[in-house]
CSV table of C-alpha atoms in Angstrom, one decimal:
chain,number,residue,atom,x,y,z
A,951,UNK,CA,0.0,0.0,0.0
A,952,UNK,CA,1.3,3.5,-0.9
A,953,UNK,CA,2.5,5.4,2.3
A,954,UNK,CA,4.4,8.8,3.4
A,955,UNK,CA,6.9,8.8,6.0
A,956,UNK,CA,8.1,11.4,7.9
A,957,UNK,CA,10.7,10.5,10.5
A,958,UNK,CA,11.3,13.5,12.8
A,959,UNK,CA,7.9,13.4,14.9
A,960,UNK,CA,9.3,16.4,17.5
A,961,UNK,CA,11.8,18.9,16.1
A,962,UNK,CA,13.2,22.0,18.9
A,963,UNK,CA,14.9,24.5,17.3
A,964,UNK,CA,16.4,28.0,18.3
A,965,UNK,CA,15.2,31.1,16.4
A,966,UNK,CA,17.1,31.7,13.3
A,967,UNK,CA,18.2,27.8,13.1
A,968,UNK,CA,18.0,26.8,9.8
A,969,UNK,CA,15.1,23.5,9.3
A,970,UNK,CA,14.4,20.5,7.3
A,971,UNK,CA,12.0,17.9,8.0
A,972,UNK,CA,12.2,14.9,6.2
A,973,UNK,CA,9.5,13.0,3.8
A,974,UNK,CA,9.3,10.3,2.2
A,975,UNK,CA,6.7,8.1,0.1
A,976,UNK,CA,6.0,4.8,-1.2
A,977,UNK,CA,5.0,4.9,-4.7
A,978,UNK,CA,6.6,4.0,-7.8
A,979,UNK,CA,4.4,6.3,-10.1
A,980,UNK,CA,3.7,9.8,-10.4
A,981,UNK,CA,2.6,11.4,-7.6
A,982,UNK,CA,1.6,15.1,-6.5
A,983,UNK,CA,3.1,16.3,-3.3
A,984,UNK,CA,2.0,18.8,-0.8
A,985,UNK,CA,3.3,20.0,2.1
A,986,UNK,CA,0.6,21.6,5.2
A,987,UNK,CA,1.0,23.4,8.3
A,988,UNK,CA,-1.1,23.2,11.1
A,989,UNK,CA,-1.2,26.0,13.7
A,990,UNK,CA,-2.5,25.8,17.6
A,991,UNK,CA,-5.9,25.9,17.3
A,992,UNK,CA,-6.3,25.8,13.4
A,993,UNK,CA,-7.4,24.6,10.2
A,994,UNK,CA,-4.5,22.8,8.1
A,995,UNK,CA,-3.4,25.4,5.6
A,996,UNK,CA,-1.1,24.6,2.4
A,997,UNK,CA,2.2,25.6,2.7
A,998,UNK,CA,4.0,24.1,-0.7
A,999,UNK,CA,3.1,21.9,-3.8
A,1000,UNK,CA,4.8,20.1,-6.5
A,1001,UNK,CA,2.7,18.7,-9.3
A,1002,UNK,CA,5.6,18.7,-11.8
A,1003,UNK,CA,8.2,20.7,-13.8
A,1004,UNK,CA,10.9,22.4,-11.5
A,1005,UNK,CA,11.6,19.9,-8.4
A,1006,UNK,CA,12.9,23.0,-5.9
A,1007,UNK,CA,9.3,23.9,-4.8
A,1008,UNK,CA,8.7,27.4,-3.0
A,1009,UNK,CA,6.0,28.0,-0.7
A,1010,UNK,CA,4.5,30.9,1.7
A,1011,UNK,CA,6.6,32.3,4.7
A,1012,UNK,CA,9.8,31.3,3.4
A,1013,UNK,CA,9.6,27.6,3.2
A,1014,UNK,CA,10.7,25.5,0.3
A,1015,UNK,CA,10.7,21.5,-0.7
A,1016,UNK,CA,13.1,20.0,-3.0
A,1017,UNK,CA,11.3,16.8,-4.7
A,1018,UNK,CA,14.5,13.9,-5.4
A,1019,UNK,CA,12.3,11.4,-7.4
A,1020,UNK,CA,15.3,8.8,-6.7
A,1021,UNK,CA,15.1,8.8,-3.2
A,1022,UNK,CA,11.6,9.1,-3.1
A,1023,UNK,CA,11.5,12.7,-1.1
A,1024,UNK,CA,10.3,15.9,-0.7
A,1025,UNK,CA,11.9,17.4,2.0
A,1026,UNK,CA,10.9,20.8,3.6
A,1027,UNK,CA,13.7,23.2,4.3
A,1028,UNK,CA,13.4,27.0,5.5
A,1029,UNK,CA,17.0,28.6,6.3
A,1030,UNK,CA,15.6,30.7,9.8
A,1031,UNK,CA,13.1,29.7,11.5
A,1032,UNK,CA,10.8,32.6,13.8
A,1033,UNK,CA,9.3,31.6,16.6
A,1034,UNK,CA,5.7,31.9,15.0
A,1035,UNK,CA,6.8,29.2,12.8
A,1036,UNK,CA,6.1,26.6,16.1
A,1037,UNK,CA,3.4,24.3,14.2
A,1038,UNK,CA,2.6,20.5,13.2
A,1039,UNK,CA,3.8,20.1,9.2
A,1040,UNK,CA,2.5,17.3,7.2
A,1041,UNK,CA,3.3,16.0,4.1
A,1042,UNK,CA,0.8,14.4,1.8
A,1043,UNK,CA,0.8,12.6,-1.7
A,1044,UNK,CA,-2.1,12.5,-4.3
A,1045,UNK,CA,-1.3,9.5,-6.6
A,1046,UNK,CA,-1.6,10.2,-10.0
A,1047,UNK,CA,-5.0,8.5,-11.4
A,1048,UNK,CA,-6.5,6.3,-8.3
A,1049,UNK,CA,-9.6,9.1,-8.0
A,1050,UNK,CA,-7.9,12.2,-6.1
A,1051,UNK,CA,-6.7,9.7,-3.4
A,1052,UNK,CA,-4.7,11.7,-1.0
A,1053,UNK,CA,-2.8,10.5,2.0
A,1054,UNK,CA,-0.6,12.2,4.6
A,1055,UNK,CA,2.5,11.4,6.5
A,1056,UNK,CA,2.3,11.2,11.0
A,1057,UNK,CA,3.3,14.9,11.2
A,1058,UNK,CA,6.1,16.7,12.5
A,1059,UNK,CA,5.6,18.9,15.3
A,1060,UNK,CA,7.7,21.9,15.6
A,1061,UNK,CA,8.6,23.6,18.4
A,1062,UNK,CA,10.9,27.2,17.9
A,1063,UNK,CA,12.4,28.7,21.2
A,1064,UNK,CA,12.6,32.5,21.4
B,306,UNK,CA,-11.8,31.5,-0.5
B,307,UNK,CA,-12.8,28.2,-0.3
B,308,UNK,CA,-15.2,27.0,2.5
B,309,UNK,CA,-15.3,23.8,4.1
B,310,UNK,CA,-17.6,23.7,7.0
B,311,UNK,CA,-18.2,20.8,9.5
B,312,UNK,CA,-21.2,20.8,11.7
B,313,UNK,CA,-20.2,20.6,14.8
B,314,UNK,CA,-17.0,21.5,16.3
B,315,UNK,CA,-17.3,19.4,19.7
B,316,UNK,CA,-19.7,16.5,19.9
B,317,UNK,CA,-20.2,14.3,23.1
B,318,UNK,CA,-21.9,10.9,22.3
B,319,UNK,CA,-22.2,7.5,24.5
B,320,UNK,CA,-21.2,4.3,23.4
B,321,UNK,CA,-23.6,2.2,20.8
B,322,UNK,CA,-25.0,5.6,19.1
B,323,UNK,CA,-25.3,6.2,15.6
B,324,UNK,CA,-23.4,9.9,14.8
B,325,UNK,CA,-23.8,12.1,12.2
B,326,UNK,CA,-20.5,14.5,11.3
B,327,UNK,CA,-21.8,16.7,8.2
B,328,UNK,CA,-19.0,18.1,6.0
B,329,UNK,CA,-20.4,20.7,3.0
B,330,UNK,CA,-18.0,22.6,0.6
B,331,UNK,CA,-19.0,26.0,-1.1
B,332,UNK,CA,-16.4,25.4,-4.3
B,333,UNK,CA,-18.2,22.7,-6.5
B,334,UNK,CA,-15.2,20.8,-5.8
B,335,UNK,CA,-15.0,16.8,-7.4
B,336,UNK,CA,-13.2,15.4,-4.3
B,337,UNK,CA,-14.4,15.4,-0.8
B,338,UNK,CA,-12.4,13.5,2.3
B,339,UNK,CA,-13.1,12.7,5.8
B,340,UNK,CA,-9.7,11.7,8.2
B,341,UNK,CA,-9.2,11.2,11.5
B,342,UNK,CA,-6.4,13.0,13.3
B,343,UNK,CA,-4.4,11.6,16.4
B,344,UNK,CA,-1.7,12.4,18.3
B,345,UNK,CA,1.8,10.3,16.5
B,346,UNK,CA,-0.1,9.1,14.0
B,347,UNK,CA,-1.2,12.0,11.6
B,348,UNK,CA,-4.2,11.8,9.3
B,349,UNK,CA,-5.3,8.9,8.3
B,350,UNK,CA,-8.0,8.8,5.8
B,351,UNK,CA,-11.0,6.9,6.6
B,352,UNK,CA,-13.4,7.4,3.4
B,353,UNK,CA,-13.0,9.8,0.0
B,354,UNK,CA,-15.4,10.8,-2.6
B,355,UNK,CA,-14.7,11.5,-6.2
B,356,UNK,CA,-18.4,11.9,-7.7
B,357,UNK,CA,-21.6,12.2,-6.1
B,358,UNK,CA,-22.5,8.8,-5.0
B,359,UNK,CA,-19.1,7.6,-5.4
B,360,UNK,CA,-16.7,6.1,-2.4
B,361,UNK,CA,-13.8,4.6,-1.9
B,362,UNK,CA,-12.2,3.2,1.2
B,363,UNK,CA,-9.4,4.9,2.8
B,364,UNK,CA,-6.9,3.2,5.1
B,365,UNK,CA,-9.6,2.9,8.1
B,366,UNK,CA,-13.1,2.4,7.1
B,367,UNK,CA,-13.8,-0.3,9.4
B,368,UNK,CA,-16.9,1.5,11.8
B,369,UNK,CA,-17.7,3.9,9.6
B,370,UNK,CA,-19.8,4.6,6.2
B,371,UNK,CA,-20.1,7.5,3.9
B,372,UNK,CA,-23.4,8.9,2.1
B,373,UNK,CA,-22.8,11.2,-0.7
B,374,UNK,CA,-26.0,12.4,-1.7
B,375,UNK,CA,-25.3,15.9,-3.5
B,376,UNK,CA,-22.3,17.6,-4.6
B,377,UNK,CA,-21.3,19.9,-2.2
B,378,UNK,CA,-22.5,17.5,1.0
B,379,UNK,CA,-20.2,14.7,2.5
B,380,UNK,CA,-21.3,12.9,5.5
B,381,UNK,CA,-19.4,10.5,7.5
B,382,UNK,CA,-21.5,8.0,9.8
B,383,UNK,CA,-20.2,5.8,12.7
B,384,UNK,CA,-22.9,3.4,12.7
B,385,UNK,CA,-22.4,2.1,16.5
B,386,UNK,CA,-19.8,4.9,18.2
B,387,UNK,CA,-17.2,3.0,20.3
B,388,UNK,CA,-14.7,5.0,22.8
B,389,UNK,CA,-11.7,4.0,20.1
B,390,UNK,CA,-13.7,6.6,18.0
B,391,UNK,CA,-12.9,9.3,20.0
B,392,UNK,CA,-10.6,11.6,17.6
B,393,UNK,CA,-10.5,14.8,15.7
B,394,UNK,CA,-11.9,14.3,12.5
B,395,UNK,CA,-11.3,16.4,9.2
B,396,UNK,CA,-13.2,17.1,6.0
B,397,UNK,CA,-11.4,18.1,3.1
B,398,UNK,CA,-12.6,18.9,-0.7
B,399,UNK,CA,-10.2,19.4,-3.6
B,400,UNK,CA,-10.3,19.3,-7.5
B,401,UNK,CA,-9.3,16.6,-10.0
B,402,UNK,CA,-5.5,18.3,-10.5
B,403,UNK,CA,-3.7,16.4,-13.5
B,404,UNK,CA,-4.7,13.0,-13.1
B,405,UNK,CA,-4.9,13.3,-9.1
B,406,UNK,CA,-5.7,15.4,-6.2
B,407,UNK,CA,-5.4,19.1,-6.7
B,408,UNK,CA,-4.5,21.2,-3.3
B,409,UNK,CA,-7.1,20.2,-0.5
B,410,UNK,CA,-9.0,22.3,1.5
B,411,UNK,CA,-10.0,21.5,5.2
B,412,UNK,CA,-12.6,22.1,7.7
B,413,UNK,CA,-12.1,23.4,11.2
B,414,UNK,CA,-12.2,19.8,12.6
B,415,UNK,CA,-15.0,18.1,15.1
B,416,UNK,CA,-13.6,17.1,18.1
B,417,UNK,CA,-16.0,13.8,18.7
B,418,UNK,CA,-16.1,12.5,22.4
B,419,UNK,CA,-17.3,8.8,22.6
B,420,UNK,CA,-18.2,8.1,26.7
């Protein structure tokens, strides 16, 4: 069964630390990949896609993804990280033609010090 | 802006009751999806949608069903609630984007209680 992965479940970082949380997924075909932010008390909001062309993604506030079809990833990077940034990320994968199917990785929680 | 709008956004029920969380998008969006969130384990999706009466099962159906009725109106059912059930759970919607899902969209969450 196709899956994402993403193996930092609780990152702490120091304002201005630079970030990348890993994902990965299990699918040999084309897939779409999204990355979403979840802040306290919020809705999921969409940070990042890749659908195709250009595999170095860039997203709102900063953040980009770079999507290595070899390895299988689409890691998120942002070079400083603000406090406000403190959030859960997921990353998800639509696979291309199984009916908008859309699955998500276990989340990474992130947690910025002042 | 897209809206996605569940019902409820806390919901108390006892064990053995039949529960209702209503999902309905404004955007005449194809694909509609209903997950659970839990601590360490993310979202895991439960039942999706591409067409009005169409369903396929996600990674945890098992307890739940899915009616489909019109367009814009995805509702998830737990036929007998158990206290396993208890759990966030999220709509989504999104379009048919080249040959799979297009950006989703999500609901506030209902935070469902099973005593």
């Amino acid at each position: 069964a196709q899956s994402v992965s993403q193996h930092n479940h609780h990152v702490i970082l120091s304002e201005a630390a630079s970030l990348e949380l890993g994902c990965n997924y299990s699918y040999g075909g084309t897939v779409n990949l999204f990355w979403y932010v979840q802040y306290p008390g919020q809705h999921l909001q969409l940070l990042l896609k890749y659908f195709s062309g250009d595999p170095l993604v860039k997203g709102i506030k900063g953040f980009e993804a770079e999507f290595i079809k070899s390895k299988f990833s689409f890691n998120l990077r942002k070079p400083s990280v603000q406090w406000s940034d403190t959030a859960e990320y997921f990353c998800a994968a639509a696979i291309y033609n199984q009916g908008g199917k859309l699955i998500f990785g276990q989340g990474t929680e992130l947690s910025v010090k002042p | 802006d897209v809206k996605v709008t569940q019902s409820s956004r806390y919901l108390v029920k006892r064990t053995g009751e039949k529960v209702f969380l209503e999902c309905v998008q404004d955007m005449d969006h194809e694909n509609m999806f209903w997950y659970r969130q839990d601590p360490g384990l993310g979202l895991r999706l439960i039942y999706f949608s591409y067409d009005v009466k169409m369903k396929e099962k996600g990674d945890i159906p098992e307890g739940y069903s899915v009616s489909r009725e019109k367009k814009e109106r995805f509702s998830l059912i737990l036929e007998s609630a158990s206290t396993n059930q208890t759990s966030m759970y999220l709509c989504a919607s999104s379009l048919v984007g080249q040959g799979g899902s297009a950006e989703a969209f999500f609901g506030q969450g209902t935070r469902l209680t099973v005593v």
